[in-house]
């Protein structure tokens, strides 16, 4: 019975980690930096908790590994989304500066 409860706990932790990973990607797509930072910290803590527990069965170990891999992929995807959004924002800011500069020159003429 103890192994069954332990396995259920491992599965619940893995599912929680998968949910947090999905939330991180969604927050990155919305460019919600405060939520991204909060979820990043929560994911790190959840990963450490999952890693620190010894798996009593192969199935729980497999699910833990899959959840950890998904968390790493989600963090990488969120990072790439935020970098892309930052690059697009930088290009938009440059375009506005150029536009305003041409406006100013046309007013002087």
PDB file of N, CA and C in Angstrom:
ATOM      1  N   UNK A   1       0.825  -1.200   0.000  1.00  0.00           N
ATOM      2  CA  UNK A   1       0.000   0.000   0.000  1.00  0.00           C
ATOM      3  C   UNK A   1       0.865   1.258   0.000  1.00  0.00           C
ATOM      4  N   UNK A   2       1.956   1.228   0.758  1.00  0.00           N
ATOM      5  CA  UNK A   2       2.832   2.387   0.850  1.00  0.00           C
ATOM      6  C   UNK A   2       3.397   2.745  -0.522  1.00  0.00           C
ATOM      7  N   UNK A   3       3.813   1.753  -1.314  1.00  0.00           N
ATOM      8  CA  UNK A   3       4.343   2.006  -2.649  1.00  0.00           C
ATOM      9  C   UNK A   3       3.293   2.602  -3.569  1.00  0.00           C
ATOM     10  N   UNK A   4       2.033   2.177  -3.404  1.00  0.00           N
ATOM     11  CA  UNK A   4       0.947   2.707  -4.237  1.00  0.00           C
ATOM     12  C   UNK A   4       0.740   4.197  -3.961  1.00  0.00           C
ATOM     13  N   UNK A   5       0.726   4.571  -2.689  1.00  0.00           N
ATOM     14  CA  UNK A   5       0.558   5.983  -2.320  1.00  0.00           C
ATOM     15  C   UNK A   5       1.760   6.793  -2.803  1.00  0.00           C
ATOM     16  N   UNK A   6       2.940   6.245  -2.642  1.00  0.00           N
ATOM     17  CA  UNK A   6       4.148   6.915  -3.085  1.00  0.00           C
ATOM     18  C   UNK A   6       4.100   7.148  -4.596  1.00  0.00           C
ATOM     19  N   UNK A   7       3.664   6.138  -5.341  1.00  0.00           N
ATOM     20  CA  UNK A   7       3.566   6.259  -6.795  1.00  0.00           C
ATOM     21  C   UNK A   7       2.541   7.329  -7.177  1.00  0.00           C
ATOM     22  N   UNK A   8       1.421   7.370  -6.467  1.00  0.00           N
ATOM     23  CA  UNK A   8       0.397   8.379  -6.769  1.00  0.00           C
ATOM     24  C   UNK A   8       0.942   9.773  -6.504  1.00  0.00           C
ATOM     25  N   UNK A   9       1.735   9.922  -5.454  1.00  0.00           N
ATOM     26  CA  UNK A   9       2.339  11.207  -5.139  1.00  0.00           C
ATOM     27  C   UNK A   9       3.307  11.635  -6.244  1.00  0.00           C
ATOM     28  N   UNK A  10       4.101  10.694  -6.731  1.00  0.00           N
ATOM     29  CA  UNK A  10       5.036  10.983  -7.821  1.00  0.00           C
ATOM     30  C   UNK A  10       4.292  11.402  -9.080  1.00  0.00           C
ATOM     31  N   UNK A  11       3.218  10.709  -9.399  1.00  0.00           N
ATOM     32  CA  UNK A  11       2.425  11.040 -10.585  1.00  0.00           C
ATOM     33  C   UNK A  11       1.810  12.429 -10.423  1.00  0.00           C
ATOM     34  N   UNK A  12       1.302  12.738  -9.237  1.00  0.00           N
ATOM     35  CA  UNK A  12       0.696  14.055  -8.986  1.00  0.00           C
ATOM     36  C   UNK A  12       1.735  15.160  -9.142  1.00  0.00           C
ATOM     37  N   UNK A  13       2.938  14.936  -8.634  1.00  0.00           N
ATOM     38  CA  UNK A  13       3.990  15.939  -8.770  1.00  0.00           C
ATOM     39  C   UNK A  13       4.382  16.121 -10.237  1.00  0.00           C
ATOM     40  N   UNK A  14       4.451  15.034 -10.970  1.00  0.00           N
ATOM     41  CA  UNK A  14       4.791  15.114 -12.391  1.00  0.00           C
ATOM     42  C   UNK A  14       3.707  15.867 -13.160  1.00  0.00           C
ATOM     43  N   UNK A  15       2.454  15.586 -12.851  1.00  0.00           N
ATOM     44  CA  UNK A  15       1.347  16.285 -13.513  1.00  0.00           C
ATOM     45  C   UNK A  15       1.359  17.774 -13.167  1.00  0.00           C
ATOM     46  N   UNK A  16       1.661  18.099 -11.925  1.00  0.00           N
ATOM     47  CA  UNK A  16       1.746  19.511 -11.519  1.00  0.00           C
ATOM     48  C   UNK A  16       2.849  20.221 -12.295  1.00  0.00           C
ATOM     49  N   UNK A  17       3.978  19.555 -12.452  1.00  0.00           N
ATOM     50  CA  UNK A  17       5.095  20.131 -13.190  1.00  0.00           C
ATOM     51  C   UNK A  17       4.721  20.353 -14.655  1.00  0.00           C
ATOM     52  N   UNK A  18       3.992  19.417 -15.240  1.00  0.00           N
ATOM     53  CA  UNK A  18       3.528  19.583 -16.625  1.00  0.00           C
ATOM     54  C   UNK A  18       2.583  20.777 -16.743  1.00  0.00           C
ATOM     55  N   UNK A  19       1.697  20.938 -15.761  1.00  0.00           N
ATOM     56  CA  UNK A  19       0.780  22.075 -15.767  1.00  0.00           C
ATOM     57  C   UNK A  19       1.509  23.406 -15.636  1.00  0.00           C
ATOM     58  N   UNK A  20       2.487  23.448 -14.746  1.00  0.00           N
ATOM     59  CA  UNK A  20       3.284  24.671 -14.573  1.00  0.00           C
ATOM     60  C   UNK A  20       4.044  25.010 -15.852  1.00  0.00           C
ATOM     61  N   UNK A  21       4.542  23.985 -16.527  1.00  0.00           N
ATOM     62  CA  UNK A  21       5.284  24.199 -17.773  1.00  0.00           C
ATOM     63  C   UNK A  21       4.382  24.807 -18.837  1.00  0.00           C
ATOM     64  N   UNK A  22       3.167  24.302 -18.942  1.00  0.00           N
ATOM     65  CA  UNK A  22       2.215  24.847 -19.916  1.00  0.00           C
ATOM     66  C   UNK A  22       1.863  26.294 -19.577  1.00  0.00           C
ATOM     67  N   UNK A  23       1.706  26.586 -18.295  1.00  0.00           N
ATOM     68  CA  UNK A  23       1.407  27.957 -17.879  1.00  0.00           C
ATOM     69  C   UNK A  23       2.556  28.902 -18.207  1.00  0.00           C
ATOM     70  N   UNK A  24       3.782  28.422 -18.088  1.00  0.00           N
ATOM     71  CA  UNK A  24       4.947  29.254 -18.395  1.00  0.00           C
ATOM     72  C   UNK A  24       4.961  29.646 -19.872  1.00  0.00           C
ATOM     73  N   UNK A  25       4.685  28.706 -20.742  1.00  0.00           N
ATOM     74  CA  UNK A  25       4.663  29.002 -22.174  1.00  0.00           C
ATOM     75  C   UNK A  25       3.546  30.001 -22.490  1.00  0.00           C
ATOM     76  N   UNK A  26       2.380  29.814 -21.876  1.00  0.00           N
ATOM     77  CA  UNK A  26       1.273  30.745 -22.097  1.00  0.00           C
ATOM     78  C   UNK A  26       1.618  32.147 -21.595  1.00  0.00           C
ATOM     79  N   UNK A  27       2.263  32.235 -20.453  1.00  0.00           N
ATOM     80  CA  UNK A  27       2.663  33.540 -19.916  1.00  0.00           C
ATOM     81  C   UNK A  27       3.687  34.205 -20.834  1.00  0.00           C
ATOM     82  N   UNK A  28       4.593  33.426 -21.398  1.00  0.00           N
ATOM     83  CA  UNK A  28       5.582  33.979 -22.330  1.00  0.00           C
ATOM     84  C   UNK A  28       4.904  34.488 -23.592  1.00  0.00           C
ATOM     85  N   UNK A  29       3.913  33.769 -24.072  1.00  0.00           N
ATOM     86  CA  UNK A  29       3.193  34.219 -25.266  1.00  0.00           C
ATOM     87  C   UNK A  29       2.454  35.525 -25.015  1.00  0.00           C
ATOM     88  N   UNK A  30       2.001  35.730 -23.772  1.00  0.00           N
ATOM     89  CA  UNK A  30       1.338  36.991 -23.410  1.00  0.00           C
ATOM     90  C   UNK A  30       2.350  38.058 -23.015  1.00  0.00           C
ATOM     91  N   UNK A  31       3.630  37.686 -22.948  1.00  0.00           N
ATOM     92  CA  UNK A  31       4.715  38.572 -22.514  1.00  0.00           C
ATOM     93  C   UNK A  31       4.476  39.094 -21.097  1.00  0.00           C
ATOM     94  N   UNK A  32       3.932  38.239 -20.243  1.00  0.00           N
ATOM     95  CA  UNK A  32       3.703  38.566 -18.837  1.00  0.00           C
ATOM     96  C   UNK A  32       4.974  38.200 -18.061  1.00  0.00           C
ATOM     97  N   UNK A  33       5.893  39.147 -17.984  1.00  0.00           N
ATOM     98  CA  UNK A  33       7.202  38.876 -17.393  1.00  0.00           C
ATOM     99  C   UNK A  33       7.125  38.569 -15.900  1.00  0.00           C
ATOM    100  N   UNK A  34       6.215  39.211 -15.183  1.00  0.00           N
ATOM    101  CA  UNK A  34       6.088  38.957 -13.749  1.00  0.00           C
ATOM    102  C   UNK A  34       5.636  37.517 -13.508  1.00  0.00           C
ATOM    103  N   UNK A  35       4.658  37.066 -14.282  1.00  0.00           N
ATOM    104  CA  UNK A  35       4.187  35.694 -14.132  1.00  0.00           C
ATOM    105  C   UNK A  35       5.249  34.698 -14.591  1.00  0.00           C
ATOM    106  N   UNK A  36       5.992  35.045 -15.638  1.00  0.00           N
ATOM    107  CA  UNK A  36       7.087  34.170 -16.095  1.00  0.00           C
ATOM    108  C   UNK A  36       8.125  33.983 -14.998  1.00  0.00           C
ATOM    109  N   UNK A  37       8.480  35.057 -14.324  1.00  0.00           N
ATOM    110  CA  UNK A  37       9.464  34.964 -13.249  1.00  0.00           C
ATOM    111  C   UNK A  37       8.936  34.114 -12.097  1.00  0.00           C
ATOM    112  N   UNK A  38       7.672  34.316 -11.762  1.00  0.00           N
ATOM    113  CA  UNK A  38       7.064  33.541 -10.680  1.00  0.00           C
ATOM    114  C   UNK A  38       7.003  32.059 -11.049  1.00  0.00           C
ATOM    115  N   UNK A  39       6.566  31.757 -12.264  1.00  0.00           N
ATOM    116  CA  UNK A  39       6.472  30.364 -12.697  1.00  0.00           C
ATOM    117  C   UNK A  39       7.848  29.724 -12.826  1.00  0.00           C
ATOM    118  N   UNK A  40       8.837  30.496 -13.244  1.00  0.00           N
ATOM    119  CA  UNK A  40      10.194  29.969 -13.343  1.00  0.00           C
ATOM    120  C   UNK A  40      10.685  29.496 -11.978  1.00  0.00           C
ATOM    121  N   UNK A  41      10.458  30.315 -10.964  1.00  0.00           N
ATOM    122  CA  UNK A  41      10.861  29.942  -9.608  1.00  0.00           C
ATOM    123  C   UNK A  41      10.090  28.715  -9.130  1.00  0.00           C
ATOM    124  N   UNK A  42       8.794  28.673  -9.400  1.00  0.00           N
ATOM    125  CA  UNK A  42       7.966  27.547  -8.978  1.00  0.00           C
ATOM    126  C   UNK A  42       8.387  26.264  -9.688  1.00  0.00           C
ATOM    127  N   UNK A  43       8.702  26.368 -10.980  1.00  0.00           N
ATOM    128  CA  UNK A  43       9.139  25.194 -11.739  1.00  0.00           C
ATOM    129  C   UNK A  43      10.472  24.686 -11.211  1.00  0.00           C
ATOM    130  N   UNK A  44      11.383  25.593 -10.900  1.00  0.00           N
ATOM    131  CA  UNK A  44      12.680  25.177 -10.343  1.00  0.00           C
ATOM    132  C   UNK A  44      12.481  24.415  -9.034  1.00  0.00           C
ATOM    133  N   UNK A  45      11.609  24.939  -8.176  1.00  0.00           N
ATOM    134  CA  UNK A  45      11.346  24.283  -6.895  1.00  0.00           C
ATOM    135  C   UNK A  45      10.695  22.917  -7.095  1.00  0.00           C
ATOM    136  N   UNK A  46       9.750  22.845  -8.027  1.00  0.00           N
ATOM    137  CA  UNK A  46       9.070  21.580  -8.294  1.00  0.00           C
ATOM    138  C   UNK A  46      10.037  20.548  -8.873  1.00  0.00           C
ATOM    139  N   UNK A  47      10.935  20.994  -9.729  1.00  0.00           N
ATOM    140  CA  UNK A  47      11.941  20.083 -10.290  1.00  0.00           C
ATOM    141  C   UNK A  47      12.865  19.558  -9.196  1.00  0.00           C
ATOM    142  N   UNK A  48      13.301  20.445  -8.322  1.00  0.00           N
ATOM    143  CA  UNK A  48      14.181  20.017  -7.236  1.00  0.00           C
ATOM    144  C   UNK A  48      13.470  19.034  -6.318  1.00  0.00           C
ATOM    145  N   UNK A  49      12.205  19.296  -6.012  1.00  0.00           N
ATOM    146  CA  UNK A  49      11.447  18.381  -5.154  1.00  0.00           C
ATOM    147  C   UNK A  49      11.297  17.018  -5.821  1.00  0.00           C
ATOM    148  N   UNK A  50      11.042  17.027  -7.116  1.00  0.00           N
ATOM    149  CA  UNK A  50      10.878  15.779  -7.844  1.00  0.00           C
ATOM    150  C   UNK A  50      12.192  15.015  -7.934  1.00  0.00           C
ATOM    151  N   UNK A  51      13.284  15.732  -8.105  1.00  0.00           N
ATOM    152  CA  UNK A  51      14.591  15.077  -8.196  1.00  0.00           C
ATOM    153  C   UNK A  51      15.069  14.525  -6.857  1.00  0.00           C
ATOM    154  N   UNK A  52      14.704  15.180  -5.770  1.00  0.00           N
ATOM    155  CA  UNK A  52      15.202  14.784  -4.463  1.00  0.00           C
ATOM    156  C   UNK A  52      14.534  13.521  -3.929  1.00  0.00           C
ATOM    157  N   UNK A  53      13.380  13.163  -4.477  1.00  0.00           N
ATOM    158  CA  UNK A  53      12.702  11.958  -4.009  1.00  0.00           C
ATOM    159  C   UNK A  53      13.184  10.764  -4.804  1.00  0.00           C
ATOM    160  N   UNK A  54      13.429   9.676  -4.109  1.00  0.00           N
ATOM    161  CA  UNK A  54      13.840   8.444  -4.775  1.00  0.00           C
ATOM    162  C   UNK A  54      12.604   7.725  -5.297  1.00  0.00           C
ATOM    163  N   UNK A  55      12.701   7.232  -6.505  1.00  0.00           N
ATOM    164  CA  UNK A  55      11.580   6.522  -7.095  1.00  0.00           C
ATOM    165  C   UNK A  55      11.603   5.058  -6.678  1.00  0.00           C
ATOM    166  N   UNK A  56      10.472   4.581  -6.157  1.00  0.00           N
ATOM    167  CA  UNK A  56      10.382   3.191  -5.719  1.00  0.00           C
ATOM    168  C   UNK A  56      10.017   2.259  -6.866  1.00  0.00           C
ATOM    169  N   UNK A  57       9.484   2.815  -7.937  1.00  0.00           N
ATOM    170  CA  UNK A  57       9.082   1.969  -9.060  1.00  0.00           C
ATOM    171  C   UNK A  57       9.563   2.572 -10.366  1.00  0.00           C
ATOM    172  N   UNK A  58       9.682   1.739 -11.377  1.00  0.00           N
ATOM    173  CA  UNK A  58      10.150   2.182 -12.687  1.00  0.00           C
ATOM    174  C   UNK A  58       9.156   3.146 -13.325  1.00  0.00           C
ATOM    175  N   UNK A  59       7.858   2.877 -13.142  1.00  0.00           N
ATOM    176  CA  UNK A  59       6.839   3.726 -13.763  1.00  0.00           C
ATOM    177  C   UNK A  59       6.922   5.157 -13.257  1.00  0.00           C
ATOM    178  N   UNK A  60       7.062   5.320 -11.962  1.00  0.00           N
ATOM    179  CA  UNK A  60       7.149   6.672 -11.409  1.00  0.00           C
ATOM    180  C   UNK A  60       8.400   7.367 -11.919  1.00  0.00           C
ATOM    181  N   UNK A  61       9.498   6.610 -12.017  1.00  0.00           N
ATOM    182  CA  UNK A  61      10.735   7.192 -12.528  1.00  0.00           C
ATOM    183  C   UNK A  61      10.590   7.649 -13.967  1.00  0.00           C
ATOM    184  N   UNK A  62       9.887   6.882 -14.765  1.00  0.00           N
ATOM    185  CA  UNK A  62       9.655   7.245 -16.158  1.00  0.00           C
ATOM    186  C   UNK A  62       8.800   8.502 -16.255  1.00  0.00           C
ATOM    187  N   UNK A  63       7.775   8.582 -15.434  1.00  0.00           N
ATOM    188  CA  UNK A  63       6.904   9.767 -15.442  1.00  0.00           C
ATOM    189  C   UNK A  63       7.656  10.997 -14.933  1.00  0.00           C
ATOM    190  N   UNK A  64       8.504  10.798 -13.950  1.00  0.00           N
ATOM    191  CA  UNK A  64       9.311  11.917 -13.456  1.00  0.00           C
ATOM    192  C   UNK A  64      10.233  12.432 -14.549  1.00  0.00           C
ATOM    193  N   UNK A  65      10.871  11.513 -15.235  1.00  0.00           N
ATOM    194  CA  UNK A  65      11.784  11.901 -16.301  1.00  0.00           C
ATOM    195  C   UNK A  65      11.057  12.639 -17.422  1.00  0.00           C
ATOM    196  N   UNK A  66       9.878  12.153 -17.792  1.00  0.00           N
ATOM    197  CA  UNK A  66       9.091  12.811 -18.835  1.00  0.00           C
ATOM    198  C   UNK A  66       8.673  14.217 -18.403  1.00  0.00           C
ATOM    199  N   UNK A  67       8.285  14.366 -17.142  1.00  0.00           N
ATOM    200  CA  UNK A  67       7.872  15.680 -16.640  1.00  0.00           C
ATOM    201  C   UNK A  67       9.057  16.642 -16.590  1.00  0.00           C
ATOM    202  N   UNK A  68      10.205  16.156 -16.161  1.00  0.00           N
ATOM    203  CA  UNK A  68      11.397  17.009 -16.117  1.00  0.00           C
ATOM    204  C   UNK A  68      11.822  17.431 -17.516  1.00  0.00           C
ATOM    205  N   UNK A  69      11.745  16.500 -18.461  1.00  0.00           N
ATOM    206  CA  UNK A  69      12.084  16.823 -19.851  1.00  0.00           C
ATOM    207  C   UNK A  69      11.106  17.860 -20.409  1.00  0.00           C
ATOM    208  N   UNK A  70       9.819  17.692 -20.130  1.00  0.00           N
ATOM    209  CA  UNK A  70       8.817  18.656 -20.595  1.00  0.00           C
ATOM    210  C   UNK A  70       9.046  20.023 -19.968  1.00  0.00           C
ATOM    211  N   UNK A  71       9.451  20.057 -18.710  1.00  0.00           N
ATOM    212  CA  UNK A  71       9.726  21.338 -18.045  1.00  0.00           C
ATOM    213  C   UNK A  71      10.903  22.042 -18.707  1.00  0.00           C
ATOM    214  N   UNK A  72      11.960  21.299 -18.997  1.00  0.00           N
ATOM    215  CA  UNK A  72      13.113  21.896 -19.678  1.00  0.00           C
ATOM    216  C   UNK A  72      12.728  22.424 -21.057  1.00  0.00           C
ATOM    217  N   UNK A  73      11.926  21.664 -21.790  1.00  0.00           N
ATOM    218  CA  UNK A  73      11.489  22.104 -23.116  1.00  0.00           C
ATOM    219  C   UNK A  73      10.611  23.345 -23.013  1.00  0.00           C
ATOM    220  N   UNK A  74       9.747  23.400 -21.999  1.00  0.00           N
ATOM    221  CA  UNK A  74       8.877  24.564 -21.817  1.00  0.00           C
ATOM    222  C   UNK A  74       9.690  25.805 -21.472  1.00  0.00           C
ATOM    223  N   UNK A  75      10.696  25.654 -20.625  1.00  0.00           N
ATOM    224  CA  UNK A  75      11.549  26.795 -20.264  1.00  0.00           C
ATOM    225  C   UNK A  75      12.286  27.298 -21.508  1.00  0.00           C
ATOM    226  N   UNK A  76      12.795  26.387 -22.314  1.00  0.00           N
ATOM    227  CA  UNK A  76      13.495  26.783 -23.545  1.00  0.00           C
ATOM    228  C   UNK A  76      12.533  27.463 -24.528  1.00  0.00           C
ATOM    229  N   UNK A  77      11.320  26.922 -24.650  1.00  0.00           N
ATOM    230  CA  UNK A  77      10.335  27.527 -25.558  1.00  0.00           C
ATOM    231  C   UNK A  77       9.940  28.915 -25.074  1.00  0.00           C
ATOM    232  N   UNK A  78       9.723  29.054 -23.764  1.00  0.00           N
ATOM    233  CA  UNK A  78       9.375  30.364 -23.211  1.00  0.00           C
ATOM    234  C   UNK A  78      10.498  31.358 -23.430  1.00  0.00           C
ATOM    235  N   UNK A  79      11.738  30.913 -23.243  1.00  0.00           N
ATOM    236  CA  UNK A  79      12.880  31.788 -23.477  1.00  0.00           C
ATOM    237  C   UNK A  79      12.925  32.260 -24.919  1.00  0.00           C
ATOM    238  N   UNK A  80      12.738  31.340 -25.863  1.00  0.00           N
ATOM    239  CA  UNK A  80      12.797  31.723 -27.275  1.00  0.00           C
ATOM    240  C   UNK A  80      11.642  32.653 -27.650  1.00  0.00           C
ATOM    241  N   UNK A  81      10.467  32.428 -27.070  1.00  0.00           N
ATOM    242  CA  UNK A  81       9.325  33.312 -27.336  1.00  0.00           C
ATOM    243  C   UNK A  81       9.626  34.716 -26.841  1.00  0.00           C
ATOM    244  N   UNK A  82      10.150  34.818 -25.619  1.00  0.00           N
ATOM    245  CA  UNK A  82      10.446  36.138 -25.052  1.00  0.00           C
ATOM    246  C   UNK A  82      11.565  36.844 -25.812  1.00  0.00           C
ATOM    247  N   UNK A  83      12.572  36.098 -26.254  1.00  0.00           N
ATOM    248  CA  UNK A  83      13.650  36.701 -27.045  1.00  0.00           C
ATOM    249  C   UNK A  83      13.089  37.211 -28.364  1.00  0.00           C
ATOM    250  N   UNK A  84      12.225  36.430 -28.989  1.00  0.00           N
ATOM    251  CA  UNK A  84      11.616  36.846 -30.261  1.00  0.00           C
ATOM    252  C   UNK A  84      10.754  38.088 -30.071  1.00  0.00           C
ATOM    253  N   UNK A  85       9.939  38.096 -29.008  1.00  0.00           N
ATOM    254  CA  UNK A  85       9.094  39.270 -28.736  1.00  0.00           C
ATOM    255  C   UNK A  85       9.945  40.498 -28.454  1.00  0.00           C
ATOM    256  N   UNK A  86      11.065  40.323 -27.767  1.00  0.00           N
ATOM    257  CA  UNK A  86      11.964  41.434 -27.488  1.00  0.00           C
ATOM    258  C   UNK A  86      12.569  41.974 -28.778  1.00  0.00           C
ATOM    259  N   UNK A  87      12.946  41.079 -29.695  1.00  0.00           N
ATOM    260  CA  UNK A  87      13.528  41.511 -30.968  1.00  0.00           C
ATOM    261  C   UNK A  87      12.493  42.264 -31.795  1.00  0.00           C
ATOM    262  N   UNK A  88      11.273  41.765 -31.808  1.00  0.00           N
ATOM    263  CA  UNK A  88      10.209  42.448 -32.552  1.00  0.00           C
ATOM    264  C   UNK A  88       9.942  43.812 -31.936  1.00  0.00           C
ATOM    265  N   UNK A  89       9.917  43.876 -30.601  1.00  0.00           N
ATOM    266  CA  UNK A  89       9.710  45.153 -29.924  1.00  0.00           C
ATOM    267  C   UNK A  89      10.830  46.135 -30.212  1.00  0.00           C
ATOM    268  N   UNK A  90      12.055  45.647 -30.253  1.00  0.00           N
ATOM    269  CA  UNK A  90      13.189  46.519 -30.551  1.00  0.00           C
ATOM    270  C   UNK A  90      13.083  47.058 -31.971  1.00  0.00           C
ATOM    271  N   UNK A  91      12.693  46.222 -32.908  1.00  0.00           N
ATOM    272  CA  UNK A  91      12.515  46.679 -34.293  1.00  0.00           C
ATOM    273  C   UNK A  91      11.395  47.696 -34.391  1.00  0.00           C
ATOM    274  N   UNK A  92      10.319  47.481 -33.649  1.00  0.00           N
ATOM    275  CA  UNK A  92       9.208  48.440 -33.663  1.00  0.00           C
ATOM    276  C   UNK A  92       9.635  49.775 -33.071  1.00  0.00           C
ATOM    277  N   UNK A  93      10.430  49.734 -31.989  1.00  0.00           N
ATOM    278  CA  UNK A  93      10.893  50.988 -31.389  1.00  0.00           C
ATOM    279  C   UNK A  93      11.800  51.740 -32.358  1.00  0.00           C
ATOM    280  N   UNK A  94      12.661  51.026 -33.076  1.00  0.00           N
ATOM    281  CA  UNK A  94      13.536  51.672 -34.052  1.00  0.00           C
ATOM    282  C   UNK A  94      12.718  52.277 -35.174  1.00  0.00           C
ATOM    283  N   UNK A  95      11.693  51.571 -35.610  1.00  0.00           N
ATOM    284  CA  UNK A  95      10.848  52.087 -36.689  1.00  0.00           C
ATOM    285  C   UNK A  95      10.144  53.361 -36.236  1.00  0.00           C
ATOM    286  N   UNK A  96       9.686  53.421 -35.001  1.00  0.00           N
ATOM    287  CA  UNK A  96       9.027  54.612 -34.495  1.00  0.00           C
ATOM    288  C   UNK A  96      10.007  55.770 -34.410  1.00  0.00           C
ATOM    289  N   UNK A  97      11.231  55.499 -33.985  1.00  0.00           N
ATOM    290  CA  UNK A  97      12.234  56.549 -33.881  1.00  0.00           C
ATOM    291  C   UNK A  97      12.534  57.112 -35.266  1.00  0.00           C
ATOM    292  N   UNK A  98      12.686  56.249 -36.239  1.00  0.00           N
ATOM    293  CA  UNK A  98      12.948  56.702 -37.600  1.00  0.00           C
ATOM    294  C   UNK A  98      11.769  57.516 -38.111  1.00  0.00           C
ATOM    295  N   UNK A  99      10.580  57.056 -37.836  1.00  0.00           N
ATOM    296  CA  UNK A  99       9.390  57.772 -38.282  1.00  0.00           C
ATOM    297  C   UNK A  99       9.327  59.158 -37.648  1.00  0.00           C
ATOM    298  N   UNK A 100       9.570  59.225 -36.341  1.00  0.00           N
ATOM    299  CA  UNK A 100       9.534  60.515 -35.667  1.00  0.00           C
ATOM    300  C   UNK A 100      10.644  61.433 -36.171  1.00  0.00           C
ATOM    301  N   UNK A 101      11.781  60.878 -36.488  1.00  0.00           N
ATOM    302  CA  UNK A 101      12.884  61.679 -36.985  1.00  0.00           C
ATOM    303  C   UNK A 101      12.524  62.288 -38.340  1.00  0.00           C
ATOM    304  N   UNK A 102      11.905  61.524 -39.217  1.00  0.00           N
ATOM    305  CA  UNK A 102      11.505  62.068 -40.522  1.00  0.00           C
ATOM    306  C   UNK A 102      10.413  63.109 -40.344  1.00  0.00           C
ATOM    307  N   UNK A 103       9.542  62.918 -39.359  1.00  0.00           N
ATOM    308  CA  UNK A 103       8.503  63.909 -39.080  1.00  0.00           C
ATOM    309  C   UNK A 103       9.140  65.233 -38.665  1.00  0.00           C
ATOM    310  N   UNK A 104      10.138  65.169 -37.807  1.00  0.00           N
ATOM    311  CA  UNK A 104      10.796  66.374 -37.319  1.00  0.00           C
ATOM    312  C   UNK A 104      11.497  67.107 -38.441  1.00  0.00           C
ATOM    313  N   UNK A 105      12.177  66.380 -39.328  1.00  0.00           N
ATOM    314  CA  UNK A 105      12.876  66.993 -40.434  1.00  0.00           C
ATOM    315  C   UNK A 105      11.914  67.660 -41.401  1.00  0.00           C
ATOM    316  N   UNK A 106      10.761  67.052 -41.614  1.00  0.00           N
ATOM    317  CA  UNK A 106       9.801  67.646 -42.535  1.00  0.00           C
ATOM    318  C   UNK A 106       9.182  68.916 -41.945  1.00  0.00           C
ATOM    319  N   UNK A 107       9.112  68.995 -40.615  1.00  0.00           N
ATOM    320  CA  UNK A 107       8.566  70.202 -39.968  1.00  0.00           C
ATOM    321  C   UNK A 107       9.564  71.353 -40.093  1.00  0.00           C
ATOM    322  N   UNK A 108      10.862  71.063 -39.983  1.00  0.00           N
ATOM    323  CA  UNK A 108      11.879  72.098 -40.093  1.00  0.00           C
ATOM    324  C   UNK A 108      11.939  72.688 -41.497  1.00  0.00           C
ATOM    325  N   UNK A 109      11.657  71.884 -42.504  1.00  0.00           N
ATOM    326  CA  UNK A 109      11.781  72.331 -43.880  1.00  0.00           C
ATOM    327  C   UNK A 109      10.686  73.256 -44.263  1.00  0.00           C
TER     328      UNK A 109
END
